[in-house]
Amino acid sequence: MNARTGKVKRIWRGAILVAGCLAVAAWWAYRPLQGGSVQREDAHLPSESAVTVHLFEWTWEDVARECEEVLGSAGYRAVQISPPQEHVMIPELNFPWWQRYQPVSYQLISRSGDRAQLADMVQRCRAVGVEVYADAVINHMAAVDAAPGSAGTEFSRYDYPGLYRREDFNDCQQSITDYQNAEQVTQCELVELPDLNTALPRVQAQLADYLADLSSLGIAGFRIDAAKHMRSAELAAILQQVRDRVEPDPFIYQEVIDPGTEAIKKSDYYGSGDVIDFEYGRIVGEAFLNVGDRTLAGLHDALSAADLVPSHQSMVFIDNHDKQRGHGGGGNYVTYQDGKLHTLAMVFMLAYPYGKPRIMSSYAFATSEQGPPATVAGRTRTVYEPDRLGCGGEWVCEHRQPAVKAMVAFRTVTQAVPEVTDWWSDGGNQMAFGRADRGFVVINREVTTLTRTFQTQLSAGDYCEVIGAEADGDCDRVIAVNEAGEFTTTVAGMSAIALHHGALAAD
């Protein structure tokens, strides 16, 4: 390593640390919610530069360790955890992933760990600047006729001791068949899951108690599972009870799958918090997968023309735990099984100024029902187990990919410029765009090499190519931008490069 390269390395690492500090500083915000509600100035509201990672089915101890060893230093600002409440156990199906989404009680004992382990994890993550969001399953209860839960609770369908009885559920008690009928979507059962009557004050109080209890442990926000299956006014009433009791307000983001052809609209839920926009992931996925005549060339126009959630109120993703498995309303989504294509799609999401990005961190699976890596008894295996494959094997750990980590920092550095500049494409699957004078990214989805001079708004200087630098731990590649804002470079097939003003090289 020559002296110049060594100096670049120090400056590049410093840029990553500065980016992390900027993200923390931007965490607190004030904004009105569409529909009239207002969140308090001290609410747990992330900026649009803040990146969340979903550590799907990780144990609480592993989440804590990942916060300390990876997430905090990489600039991730939040981690989404799997549902923490007691859930059904289904050994005859080898403990499938979806058992977590069938609550038995609101005791905080799940296959990820117990209450004490959850509380410890939250504090350890917060100590390194990473907030924790819980996946909150509050629309329904477990559908199994009779079984013990993960905390040992004995229950039967529509009878959950000390919590709910049959009169606490909606009268329909049949599966939803018509998504053009709003009453059926919100009052009948999602795949036979007992549907709580969230109009009842006692049900609302139980649900608010559960969320407030999680908040008391330091949980900073909630993904509201199956939000579209609750009347928006009833969900808003539950969340308002939580806000009345908890300071600061929790960050709320709601699962509302709205393809634009059904009775329930995502805009119905803007008054309660952010909304997860499934259309964004579909549009990006179809471009990267080249579905029909779609290519990267038309991606910016397609997103600009789409009826998306307003950016400041949107959570976006490339794939999630449902879409990976073909669940949740269909559509074409890129997943870890698409290899480099998936990495490039995540690079795009983190570079593109829309919504709050969430990175999916998966485990490898062969069937859509398969649960996480576990023992025969259903005990989830640790990601850090020394005699097993861990990340890169049983656990995919997309969030650790060098390209993804580099782009988390890119997003933070470019946050002040919420628009796309200097868009370029070859008319097919090679594209580039800037974020004014803050950064520039080039994505080559072709197998052939791309060599070109790019026009940017970057200041003249020598820039570290940050994706390669993250992979190598060193800035081996320096790209010179001239006084006109131009640079010439070569990008290998199925790869990307990124420059930003937080990673300037020095002479």
Short mmCIF file of C-alpha atoms in Angstrom, two decimals:
data_model
loop_
_atom_site.label_atom_id
_atom_site.label_comp_id
_atom_site.label_asym_id
_atom_site.label_seq_id
_atom_site.Cartn_x
_atom_site.Cartn_y
_atom_site.Cartn_z
CA MET A 1 0.00 0.00 0.00
CA ASN A 2 1.44 3.36 -0.96
CA ALA A 3 1.19 6.45 1.23
CA ARG A 4 -1.56 7.97 -0.88
CA THR A 5 -3.73 4.86 -0.61
CA GLY A 6 -3.21 4.72 3.13
CA LYS A 7 -4.33 8.30 3.53
CA VAL A 8 -7.40 7.66 1.42
CA LYS A 9 -8.27 4.73 3.65
CA ARG A 10 -8.24 6.90 6.75
CA ILE A 11 -10.37 9.58 5.13
CA TRP A 12 -12.83 7.02 3.76
CA ARG A 13 -13.33 5.40 7.15
CA GLY A 14 -13.79 8.85 8.63
CA ALA A 15 -16.50 9.57 6.07
CA ILE A 16 -18.40 6.47 7.17
CA LEU A 17 -18.25 7.54 10.80
CA VAL A 18 -19.34 11.07 9.91
CA ALA A 19 -22.25 9.63 7.91
CA GLY A 20 -23.35 7.65 10.94
CA CYS A 21 -23.27 10.75 13.13
CA LEU A 22 -25.30 12.69 10.56
CA ALA A 23 -27.93 9.95 10.57
CA VAL A 24 -28.25 10.11 14.35
CA ALA A 25 -28.56 13.89 14.23
CA ALA A 26 -31.32 13.63 11.61
CA TRP A 27 -33.29 11.05 13.60
CA TRP A 28 -35.61 13.46 15.41
CA ALA A 29 -38.16 15.27 13.30
CA TYR A 30 -41.54 16.95 13.37
CA ARG A 31 -44.15 16.55 10.70
CA PRO A 32 -47.91 16.56 10.24
CA LEU A 33 -49.55 13.30 9.23
CA GLN A 34 -51.83 13.31 6.21
CA GLY A 35 -55.38 13.28 7.45
CA GLY A 36 -55.03 15.81 10.23
CA SER A 37 -53.21 14.01 13.05
CA VAL A 38 -49.96 15.50 14.31
CA GLN A 39 -47.08 13.67 15.89
CA ARG A 40 -45.21 15.33 18.73
CA GLU A 41 -41.89 17.04 18.12
CA ASP A 42 -40.14 14.42 20.26
CA ALA A 43 -41.61 11.47 18.35
CA HIS A 44 -39.41 8.57 17.22
CA LEU A 45 -39.61 9.69 13.58
CA PRO A 46 -36.75 8.67 11.29
CA SER A 47 -35.65 10.90 8.44
CA GLU A 48 -35.83 9.58 4.90
CA SER A 49 -32.09 8.88 5.06
CA ALA A 50 -32.54 6.47 7.98
CA VAL A 51 -32.21 2.83 6.92
CA THR A 52 -33.98 0.00 8.76
CA VAL A 53 -32.94 -3.65 8.55
CA HIS A 54 -35.37 -6.52 9.16
CA LEU A 55 -33.49 -9.27 10.99
CA PHE A 56 -36.13 -11.86 10.21
CA GLU A 57 -36.46 -14.56 12.89
CA TRP A 58 -33.19 -13.70 14.65
CA THR A 59 -32.97 -14.36 18.39
CA TRP A 60 -32.85 -11.37 20.72
CA GLU A 61 -29.28 -12.13 21.76
CA ASP A 62 -28.18 -12.26 18.12
CA VAL A 63 -29.97 -8.99 17.33
CA ALA A 64 -28.16 -7.31 20.23
CA ARG A 65 -24.80 -8.61 19.10
CA GLU A 66 -25.46 -7.56 15.50
CA CYS A 67 -26.31 -4.03 16.66
CA GLU A 68 -23.03 -3.85 18.55
CA GLU A 69 -20.80 -5.46 15.93
CA VAL A 70 -22.35 -4.42 12.60
CA LEU A 71 -25.44 -2.21 12.52
CA GLY A 72 -24.32 0.74 14.62
CA SER A 73 -20.98 1.23 12.90
CA ALA A 74 -22.51 0.67 9.43
CA GLY A 75 -25.00 3.51 9.93
CA TYR A 76 -28.23 1.49 10.20
CA ARG A 77 -30.61 3.51 12.32
CA ALA A 78 -33.19 0.87 13.21
CA VAL A 79 -33.79 -2.86 13.30
CA GLN A 80 -37.17 -4.52 12.79
CA ILE A 81 -37.63 -7.65 14.87
CA SER A 82 -40.05 -10.55 14.48
CA PRO A 83 -43.29 -10.53 16.52
CA PRO A 84 -42.24 -10.73 20.20
CA GLN A 85 -45.50 -12.03 21.71
CA GLU A 86 -46.32 -15.61 22.65
CA HIS A 87 -47.24 -17.54 19.52
CA VAL A 88 -48.51 -20.95 18.52
CA MET A 89 -46.01 -23.83 18.20
CA ILE A 90 -46.53 -26.24 15.29
CA PRO A 91 -44.00 -29.10 15.51
CA GLU A 92 -45.92 -31.26 13.02
CA LEU A 93 -45.04 -28.68 10.32
CA ASN A 94 -41.45 -28.31 11.56
CA PHE A 95 -42.18 -24.95 13.22
CA PRO A 96 -42.97 -22.82 10.13
CA TRP A 97 -42.10 -19.11 9.99
CA TRP A 98 -45.75 -18.07 10.06
CA GLN A 99 -46.38 -19.46 13.54
CA ARG A 100 -44.90 -16.16 14.78
CA TYR A 101 -47.89 -14.39 13.20
CA GLN A 102 -50.45 -16.37 15.21
CA PRO A 103 -50.60 -14.81 18.70
CA VAL A 104 -51.67 -16.84 21.74
CA SER A 105 -51.12 -14.16 24.39
CA TYR A 106 -49.18 -10.93 24.80
CA GLN A 107 -46.60 -12.47 27.09
CA LEU A 108 -43.17 -11.60 25.71
CA ILE A 109 -41.97 -15.18 25.31
CA SER A 110 -41.32 -16.30 21.74
CA ARG A 111 -38.84 -18.50 19.95
CA SER A 112 -36.56 -15.46 19.73
CA GLY A 113 -36.31 -15.21 23.52
CA ASP A 114 -38.04 -14.02 26.68
CA ARG A 115 -38.92 -10.62 28.13
CA ALA A 116 -35.58 -10.11 29.89
CA GLN A 117 -33.64 -10.96 26.73
CA LEU A 118 -35.85 -8.62 24.69
CA ALA A 119 -35.31 -5.75 27.13
CA ASP A 120 -31.56 -6.35 27.20
CA MET A 121 -31.41 -6.38 23.41
CA VAL A 122 -33.31 -3.09 23.11
CA GLN A 123 -30.95 -1.33 25.51
CA ARG A 124 -27.83 -2.71 23.84
CA CYS A 125 -29.04 -1.65 20.39
CA ARG A 126 -30.01 1.83 21.56
CA ALA A 127 -26.60 2.22 23.20
CA VAL A 128 -25.00 2.10 19.73
CA GLY A 129 -27.58 4.34 18.05
CA VAL A 130 -29.90 1.66 16.67
CA GLU A 131 -33.61 1.86 17.50
CA VAL A 132 -35.78 -1.27 17.65
CA TYR A 133 -39.13 -1.65 15.88
CA ALA A 134 -41.40 -4.59 16.72
CA ASP A 135 -43.65 -6.38 14.25
CA ALA A 136 -47.04 -5.97 15.95
CA VAL A 137 -49.69 -8.61 15.17
CA ILE A 138 -52.90 -7.03 16.50
CA ASN A 139 -55.52 -7.88 13.87
CA HIS A 140 -56.10 -11.49 14.86
CA MET A 141 -55.19 -14.44 17.07
CA ALA A 142 -53.96 -17.99 16.45
CA ALA A 143 -56.07 -20.18 14.17
CA VAL A 144 -55.08 -23.56 15.62
CA ASP A 145 -58.04 -25.36 17.23
CA ALA A 146 -56.17 -26.19 20.45
CA ALA A 147 -52.49 -26.20 21.40
CA PRO A 148 -50.00 -24.75 23.86
CA GLY A 149 -48.21 -21.54 22.95
CA SER A 150 -44.51 -20.68 23.15
CA ALA A 151 -44.98 -19.63 26.81
CA GLY A 152 -47.02 -22.75 27.62
CA THR A 153 -50.45 -21.10 27.49
CA GLU A 154 -53.27 -23.56 26.75
CA PHE A 155 -55.89 -22.09 24.43
CA SER A 156 -58.50 -22.96 21.86
CA ARG A 157 -59.84 -21.10 18.86
CA TYR A 158 -61.77 -17.97 20.00
CA ASP A 159 -60.83 -18.65 23.64
CA TYR A 160 -57.54 -17.23 24.89
CA PRO A 161 -57.58 -17.42 28.71
CA GLY A 162 -57.42 -14.11 30.53
CA LEU A 163 -57.40 -12.20 27.25
CA TYR A 164 -60.20 -12.82 24.73
CA ARG A 165 -63.33 -14.93 24.43
CA ARG A 166 -65.66 -15.58 21.49
CA GLU A 167 -67.61 -12.33 21.89
CA ASP A 168 -64.39 -10.34 21.36
CA PHE A 169 -64.19 -11.45 17.73
CA ASN A 170 -66.05 -10.23 14.66
CA ASP A 171 -69.24 -12.08 13.80
CA CYS A 172 -68.27 -13.00 10.23
CA GLN A 173 -65.89 -15.84 11.23
CA GLN A 174 -65.38 -16.84 7.59
CA SER A 175 -62.41 -16.28 5.32
CA ILE A 176 -62.27 -13.21 3.09
CA THR A 177 -63.29 -13.98 -0.48
CA ASP A 178 -64.05 -10.55 -1.98
CA TYR A 179 -61.39 -7.83 -1.79
CA GLN A 180 -63.78 -5.40 -3.50
CA ASN A 181 -65.90 -5.47 -0.34
CA ALA A 182 -64.30 -3.26 2.34
CA GLU A 183 -66.57 -4.59 5.07
CA GLN A 184 -65.55 -8.16 4.32
CA VAL A 185 -61.84 -7.29 4.19
CA THR A 186 -61.94 -5.66 7.63
CA GLN A 187 -64.56 -7.79 9.39
CA CYS A 188 -63.95 -11.32 8.11
CA GLU A 189 -60.96 -13.61 8.61
CA LEU A 190 -57.62 -13.40 6.85
CA VAL A 191 -56.83 -17.03 5.93
CA GLU A 192 -59.09 -18.27 8.78
CA LEU A 193 -57.26 -16.30 11.49
CA PRO A 194 -59.75 -15.32 14.26
CA ASP A 195 -60.44 -11.64 13.56
CA LEU A 196 -60.53 -9.38 16.61
CA ASN A 197 -63.42 -6.93 16.91
CA THR A 198 -61.32 -3.80 17.17
CA ALA A 199 -64.43 -1.65 17.56
CA LEU A 200 -64.84 -2.94 21.13
CA PRO A 201 -63.32 -0.70 23.82
CA ARG A 202 -62.02 -3.70 25.80
CA VAL A 203 -60.25 -5.09 22.71
CA GLN A 204 -58.76 -1.70 21.93
CA ALA A 205 -57.56 -1.43 25.53
CA GLN A 206 -55.89 -4.87 25.43
CA LEU A 207 -54.07 -4.01 22.22
CA ALA A 208 -53.01 -0.59 23.48
CA ASP A 209 -51.73 -2.22 26.70
CA TYR A 210 -49.61 -4.62 24.66
CA LEU A 211 -48.03 -1.88 22.55
CA ALA A 212 -47.49 0.35 25.58
CA ASP A 213 -45.81 -2.54 27.39
CA LEU A 214 -43.38 -2.96 24.50
CA SER A 215 -42.75 0.79 24.51
CA SER A 216 -41.91 0.62 28.22
CA LEU A 217 -38.97 -1.63 27.30
CA GLY A 218 -37.65 0.97 24.86
CA ILE A 219 -39.23 -0.30 21.64
CA ALA A 220 -39.31 2.82 19.45
CA GLY A 221 -41.81 1.84 16.77
CA PHE A 222 -44.18 -0.73 15.35
CA ARG A 223 -44.84 -2.36 12.02
CA ILE A 224 -48.60 -2.91 12.12
CA ASP A 225 -49.16 -6.30 10.52
CA ALA A 226 -52.31 -6.72 8.38
CA ALA A 227 -53.34 -3.09 8.95
CA LYS A 228 -55.66 -3.17 5.92
CA HIS A 229 -57.74 -5.81 7.71
CA MET A 230 -58.67 -3.36 10.47
CA ARG A 231 -60.94 -0.39 9.93
CA SER A 232 -58.66 2.61 9.70
CA ALA A 233 -60.61 4.59 12.32
CA GLU A 234 -60.41 1.72 14.81
CA LEU A 235 -56.69 1.28 14.28
CA ALA A 236 -56.22 5.03 14.70
CA ALA A 237 -58.10 4.89 18.01
CA ILE A 238 -55.85 2.11 19.31
CA LEU A 239 -52.69 3.94 18.29
CA GLN A 240 -53.94 7.18 19.82
CA GLN A 241 -54.35 5.41 23.16
CA VAL A 242 -50.71 4.34 22.89
CA ARG A 243 -49.56 7.86 22.01
CA ASP A 244 -51.50 9.24 24.98
CA ARG A 245 -49.51 6.96 27.30
CA VAL A 246 -46.06 6.79 25.74
CA GLU A 247 -43.40 9.45 25.31
CA PRO A 248 -42.00 9.99 22.80
CA ASP A 249 -44.56 8.87 20.26
CA PRO A 250 -43.62 5.54 18.65
CA PHE A 251 -42.88 5.44 14.95
CA ILE A 252 -45.73 3.65 13.15
CA TYR A 253 -45.59 2.02 9.73
CA GLN A 254 -48.54 0.01 8.49
CA GLU A 255 -48.82 -2.99 6.19
CA VAL A 256 -51.43 -1.96 3.62
CA ILE A 257 -51.17 -3.93 0.38
CA ASP A 258 -52.93 -1.73 -2.17
CA PRO A 259 -52.53 -2.70 -5.84
CA GLY A 260 -54.94 0.08 -6.78
CA THR A 261 -57.82 -2.23 -7.71
CA GLU A 262 -59.33 -3.04 -4.31
CA ALA A 263 -61.76 -1.42 -1.89
CA ILE A 264 -59.18 -0.67 0.81
CA LYS A 265 -56.82 2.20 -0.08
CA LYS A 266 -53.46 2.97 1.49
CA SER A 267 -54.51 6.61 1.79
CA ASP A 268 -57.15 5.51 4.34
CA TYR A 269 -54.30 4.91 6.80
CA TYR A 270 -52.21 8.06 6.37
CA GLY A 271 -53.76 9.56 9.50
CA SER A 272 -52.23 6.86 11.71
CA GLY A 273 -48.62 6.97 10.53
CA ASP A 274 -46.40 5.80 7.70
CA VAL A 275 -47.54 3.19 5.18
CA ILE A 276 -45.44 0.45 3.59
CA ASP A 277 -45.65 0.95 -0.18
CA PHE A 278 -45.72 -2.42 -1.92
CA GLU A 279 -46.04 -0.84 -5.37
CA TYR A 280 -42.55 0.64 -5.12
CA GLY A 281 -40.93 -2.78 -4.69
CA ARG A 282 -43.02 -4.21 -7.52
CA ILE A 283 -42.07 -1.44 -9.96
CA VAL A 284 -38.37 -1.68 -9.09
CA GLY A 285 -38.51 -5.48 -9.20
CA GLU A 286 -40.11 -5.59 -12.63
CA ALA A 287 -37.47 -3.23 -14.02
CA PHE A 288 -34.54 -5.25 -12.66
CA LEU A 289 -36.16 -8.54 -13.68
CA ASN A 290 -36.97 -7.14 -17.15
CA VAL A 291 -40.60 -8.22 -16.86
CA GLY A 292 -42.29 -7.66 -20.22
CA ASP A 293 -40.59 -4.68 -21.87
CA ARG A 294 -39.46 -3.10 -18.61
CA THR A 295 -35.82 -2.07 -18.19
CA LEU A 296 -33.81 0.20 -15.94
CA ALA A 297 -34.07 2.97 -18.54
CA GLY A 298 -37.72 3.59 -17.72
CA LEU A 299 -37.50 3.12 -13.96
CA HIS A 300 -37.29 6.78 -12.93
CA ASP A 301 -40.29 7.70 -15.11
CA ALA A 302 -42.26 4.68 -13.87
CA LEU A 303 -41.73 5.63 -10.24
CA SER A 304 -42.49 9.29 -10.91
CA ALA A 305 -45.79 8.39 -12.59
CA ALA A 306 -46.91 5.80 -10.02
CA ASP A 307 -49.52 6.46 -7.34
CA LEU A 308 -47.12 5.97 -4.46
CA VAL A 309 -47.44 6.96 -0.81
CA PRO A 310 -46.03 10.49 -0.28
CA SER A 311 -42.30 10.05 0.17
CA HIS A 312 -42.14 11.49 3.69
CA GLN A 313 -44.73 8.96 4.85
CA SER A 314 -43.54 5.88 2.98
CA MET A 315 -41.56 2.79 4.01
CA VAL A 316 -40.12 0.97 0.99
CA PHE A 317 -38.40 -2.33 0.32
CA ILE A 318 -37.04 -4.48 -2.49
CA ASP A 319 -38.39 -7.67 -0.91
CA ASN A 320 -39.88 -8.75 2.40
CA HIS A 321 -40.58 -12.03 4.17
CA ASP A 322 -43.92 -12.48 2.38
CA LYS A 323 -42.84 -11.47 -1.12
CA GLN A 324 -39.82 -13.78 -0.97
CA ARG A 325 -42.26 -16.65 -0.62
CA GLY A 326 -44.84 -15.53 -3.19
CA HIS A 327 -47.33 -14.41 -0.54
CA GLY A 328 -49.05 -11.09 0.05
CA GLY A 329 -50.82 -10.21 -3.18
CA GLY A 330 -48.47 -11.40 -5.92
CA GLY A 331 -46.19 -9.27 -8.09
CA ASN A 332 -42.62 -9.59 -9.30
CA TYR A 333 -40.03 -8.89 -6.60
CA VAL A 334 -36.27 -9.39 -6.61
CA THR A 335 -35.00 -11.58 -3.75
CA TYR A 336 -31.71 -12.93 -2.42
CA GLN A 337 -32.22 -15.94 -4.70
CA ASP A 338 -31.59 -13.60 -7.67
CA GLY A 339 -28.00 -13.02 -6.52
CA LYS A 340 -26.27 -9.97 -8.02
CA LEU A 341 -29.57 -8.69 -9.39
CA HIS A 342 -30.85 -8.36 -5.83
CA THR A 343 -27.73 -6.51 -4.72
CA LEU A 344 -28.08 -4.03 -7.60
CA ALA A 345 -31.74 -3.43 -6.76
CA MET A 346 -30.79 -2.64 -3.15
CA VAL A 347 -28.09 -0.25 -4.40
CA PHE A 348 -30.75 1.52 -6.44
CA MET A 349 -33.19 1.78 -3.52
CA LEU A 350 -30.55 3.22 -1.20
CA ALA A 351 -29.43 5.75 -3.82
CA TYR A 352 -32.90 6.82 -4.98
CA PRO A 353 -34.52 9.63 -2.95
CA TYR A 354 -37.90 8.16 -2.12
CA GLY A 355 -39.27 6.83 1.16
CA LYS A 356 -37.53 5.22 4.11
CA PRO A 357 -35.69 2.09 2.94
CA ARG A 358 -35.87 -1.23 4.74
CA ILE A 359 -33.34 -3.96 3.98
CA MET A 360 -34.48 -7.58 4.26
CA SER A 361 -32.06 -9.91 6.06
CA SER A 362 -33.14 -13.46 5.29
CA TYR A 363 -32.43 -17.04 6.11
CA ALA A 364 -32.07 -19.54 3.28
CA PHE A 365 -35.19 -21.60 2.57
CA ALA A 366 -36.23 -24.30 0.13
CA THR A 367 -40.01 -24.18 0.69
CA SER A 368 -42.36 -21.29 1.40
CA GLU A 369 -43.32 -22.73 4.81
CA GLN A 370 -39.82 -23.38 6.12
CA GLY A 371 -38.93 -21.85 9.46
CA PRO A 372 -35.55 -20.42 10.49
CA PRO A 373 -32.50 -22.61 11.11
CA ALA A 374 -33.44 -24.56 14.24
CA THR A 375 -32.95 -27.69 16.29
CA VAL A 376 -35.34 -30.63 16.05
CA ALA A 377 -37.15 -29.18 19.07
CA GLY A 378 -37.71 -25.88 17.22
CA ARG A 379 -35.08 -23.83 19.05
CA THR A 380 -33.73 -21.17 16.66
CA ARG A 381 -30.03 -21.53 15.98
CA THR A 382 -27.73 -18.60 16.53
CA VAL A 383 -26.29 -16.73 13.58
CA TYR A 384 -22.95 -16.80 15.38
CA GLU A 385 -22.75 -20.55 15.98
CA PRO A 386 -19.05 -21.39 15.36
CA ASP A 387 -19.55 -24.91 14.00
CA ARG A 388 -22.22 -23.93 11.44
CA LEU A 389 -22.32 -21.75 8.34
CA GLY A 390 -23.94 -18.66 9.89
CA CYS A 391 -24.05 -15.61 7.62
CA GLY A 392 -23.57 -16.58 4.00
CA GLY A 393 -24.95 -20.05 4.65
CA GLU A 394 -28.11 -20.81 6.62
CA TRP A 395 -28.51 -17.10 7.33
CA VAL A 396 -28.21 -14.92 4.22
CA CYS A 397 -27.46 -11.57 5.96
CA GLU A 398 -28.00 -9.30 2.94
CA HIS A 399 -27.47 -6.28 5.18
CA ARG A 400 -23.80 -7.19 5.60
CA GLN A 401 -23.06 -7.11 1.87
CA PRO A 402 -20.35 -4.51 1.17
CA ALA A 403 -22.42 -2.80 -1.53
CA VAL A 404 -25.36 -2.44 0.84
CA LYS A 405 -23.27 -1.11 3.73
CA ALA A 406 -21.58 1.39 1.42
CA MET A 407 -24.93 2.64 0.14
CA VAL A 408 -26.32 3.06 3.67
CA ALA A 409 -23.62 5.69 4.15
CA PHE A 410 -24.31 7.12 0.66
CA ARG A 411 -27.94 7.67 1.60
CA THR A 412 -27.00 9.56 4.74
CA VAL A 413 -24.51 11.80 2.95
CA THR A 414 -26.98 12.65 0.15
CA GLN A 415 -30.02 13.22 2.37
CA ALA A 416 -30.02 17.01 1.92
CA VAL A 417 -30.81 16.66 -1.80
CA PRO A 418 -34.21 14.97 -2.22
CA GLU A 419 -34.18 14.87 -6.01
CA VAL A 420 -32.57 12.96 -8.86
CA THR A 421 -30.18 14.88 -11.12
CA ASP A 422 -28.20 14.03 -14.24
CA TRP A 423 -30.19 10.90 -15.07
CA TRP A 424 -28.61 8.81 -17.83
CA SER A 425 -29.42 5.46 -19.39
CA ASP A 426 -28.37 3.56 -22.47
CA GLY A 427 -32.02 2.91 -23.27
CA GLY A 428 -31.76 -0.54 -21.71
CA ASN A 429 -30.23 -1.83 -18.50
CA GLN A 430 -27.39 0.58 -17.81
CA MET A 431 -28.18 3.70 -15.85
CA ALA A 432 -26.68 6.43 -13.71
CA PHE A 433 -27.95 9.38 -11.70
CA GLY A 434 -26.79 11.96 -9.23
CA ARG A 435 -27.95 13.62 -6.06
CA ALA A 436 -26.77 17.10 -7.12
CA ASP A 437 -23.32 17.82 -5.65
CA ARG A 438 -23.66 15.15 -2.94
CA GLY A 439 -23.24 11.89 -4.80
CA PHE A 440 -23.48 9.86 -8.00
CA VAL A 441 -24.20 6.20 -8.72
CA VAL A 442 -23.78 4.03 -11.83
CA ILE A 443 -25.59 0.68 -12.15
CA ASN A 444 -24.73 -1.80 -14.89
CA ARG A 445 -27.31 -4.58 -15.06
CA GLU A 446 -25.85 -5.92 -18.30
CA VAL A 447 -23.24 -8.69 -18.41
CA THR A 448 -21.06 -6.52 -20.66
CA THR A 449 -18.67 -3.83 -19.42
CA LEU A 450 -19.77 -0.18 -19.43
CA THR A 451 -17.19 2.52 -20.22
CA ARG A 452 -18.41 6.10 -20.43
CA THR A 453 -17.87 9.72 -19.46
CA PHE A 454 -20.57 10.82 -17.02
CA GLN A 455 -21.81 14.36 -16.41
CA THR A 456 -22.40 15.16 -12.75
CA GLN A 457 -22.80 18.11 -10.39
CA LEU A 458 -19.98 16.88 -8.16
CA SER A 459 -17.22 19.31 -7.26
CA ALA A 460 -13.88 18.73 -8.90
CA GLY A 461 -11.65 16.34 -7.01
CA ASP A 462 -10.56 12.77 -6.44
CA TYR A 463 -13.30 10.52 -5.08
CA CYS A 464 -13.10 7.13 -3.45
CA GLU A 465 -15.33 4.55 -5.15
CA VAL A 466 -17.13 3.52 -1.97
CA ILE A 467 -18.68 0.17 -2.96
CA GLY A 468 -15.30 -1.30 -3.80
CA ALA A 469 -13.75 0.36 -0.77
CA GLU A 470 -16.27 -1.27 1.56
CA ALA A 471 -15.59 -4.65 -0.01
CA ASP A 472 -11.80 -4.33 0.17
CA GLY A 473 -11.48 -2.38 3.40
CA ASP A 474 -9.36 0.10 1.46
CA CYS A 475 -9.80 2.74 -1.22
CA ASP A 476 -8.01 1.04 -4.08
CA ARG A 477 -9.99 2.89 -6.72
CA VAL A 478 -9.94 6.67 -6.98
CA ILE A 479 -12.07 8.41 -9.63
CA ALA A 480 -11.15 11.94 -10.73
CA VAL A 481 -13.95 14.43 -11.40
CA ASN A 482 -12.86 17.41 -13.53
CA GLU A 483 -13.84 21.08 -13.23
CA ALA A 484 -16.82 20.49 -15.53
CA GLY A 485 -18.17 17.79 -13.19
CA GLU A 486 -17.26 14.97 -15.57
CA PHE A 487 -15.55 11.67 -14.93
CA THR A 488 -14.72 8.71 -17.14
CA THR A 489 -14.80 5.21 -15.75
CA THR A 490 -15.42 1.55 -16.51
CA VAL A 491 -18.07 -0.46 -14.68
CA ALA A 492 -17.97 -4.25 -14.87
CA GLY A 493 -21.05 -6.21 -15.86
CA MET A 494 -23.64 -6.81 -13.12
CA SER A 495 -22.03 -4.31 -10.78
CA ALA A 496 -22.28 -0.72 -9.58
CA ILE A 497 -20.07 2.14 -8.47
CA ALA A 498 -20.85 5.07 -6.18
CA LEU A 499 -19.15 8.35 -5.30
CA HIS A 500 -20.14 10.87 -2.64
CA HIS A 501 -18.72 14.05 -1.19
CA GLY A 502 -18.12 12.38 2.17
CA ALA A 503 -15.43 10.17 0.62
CA LEU A 504 -13.01 12.51 -1.09
CA ALA A 505 -9.46 11.29 -1.56
CA ALA A 506 -6.51 13.46 -0.51
CA ASP A 507 -3.24 14.10 -2.24
#
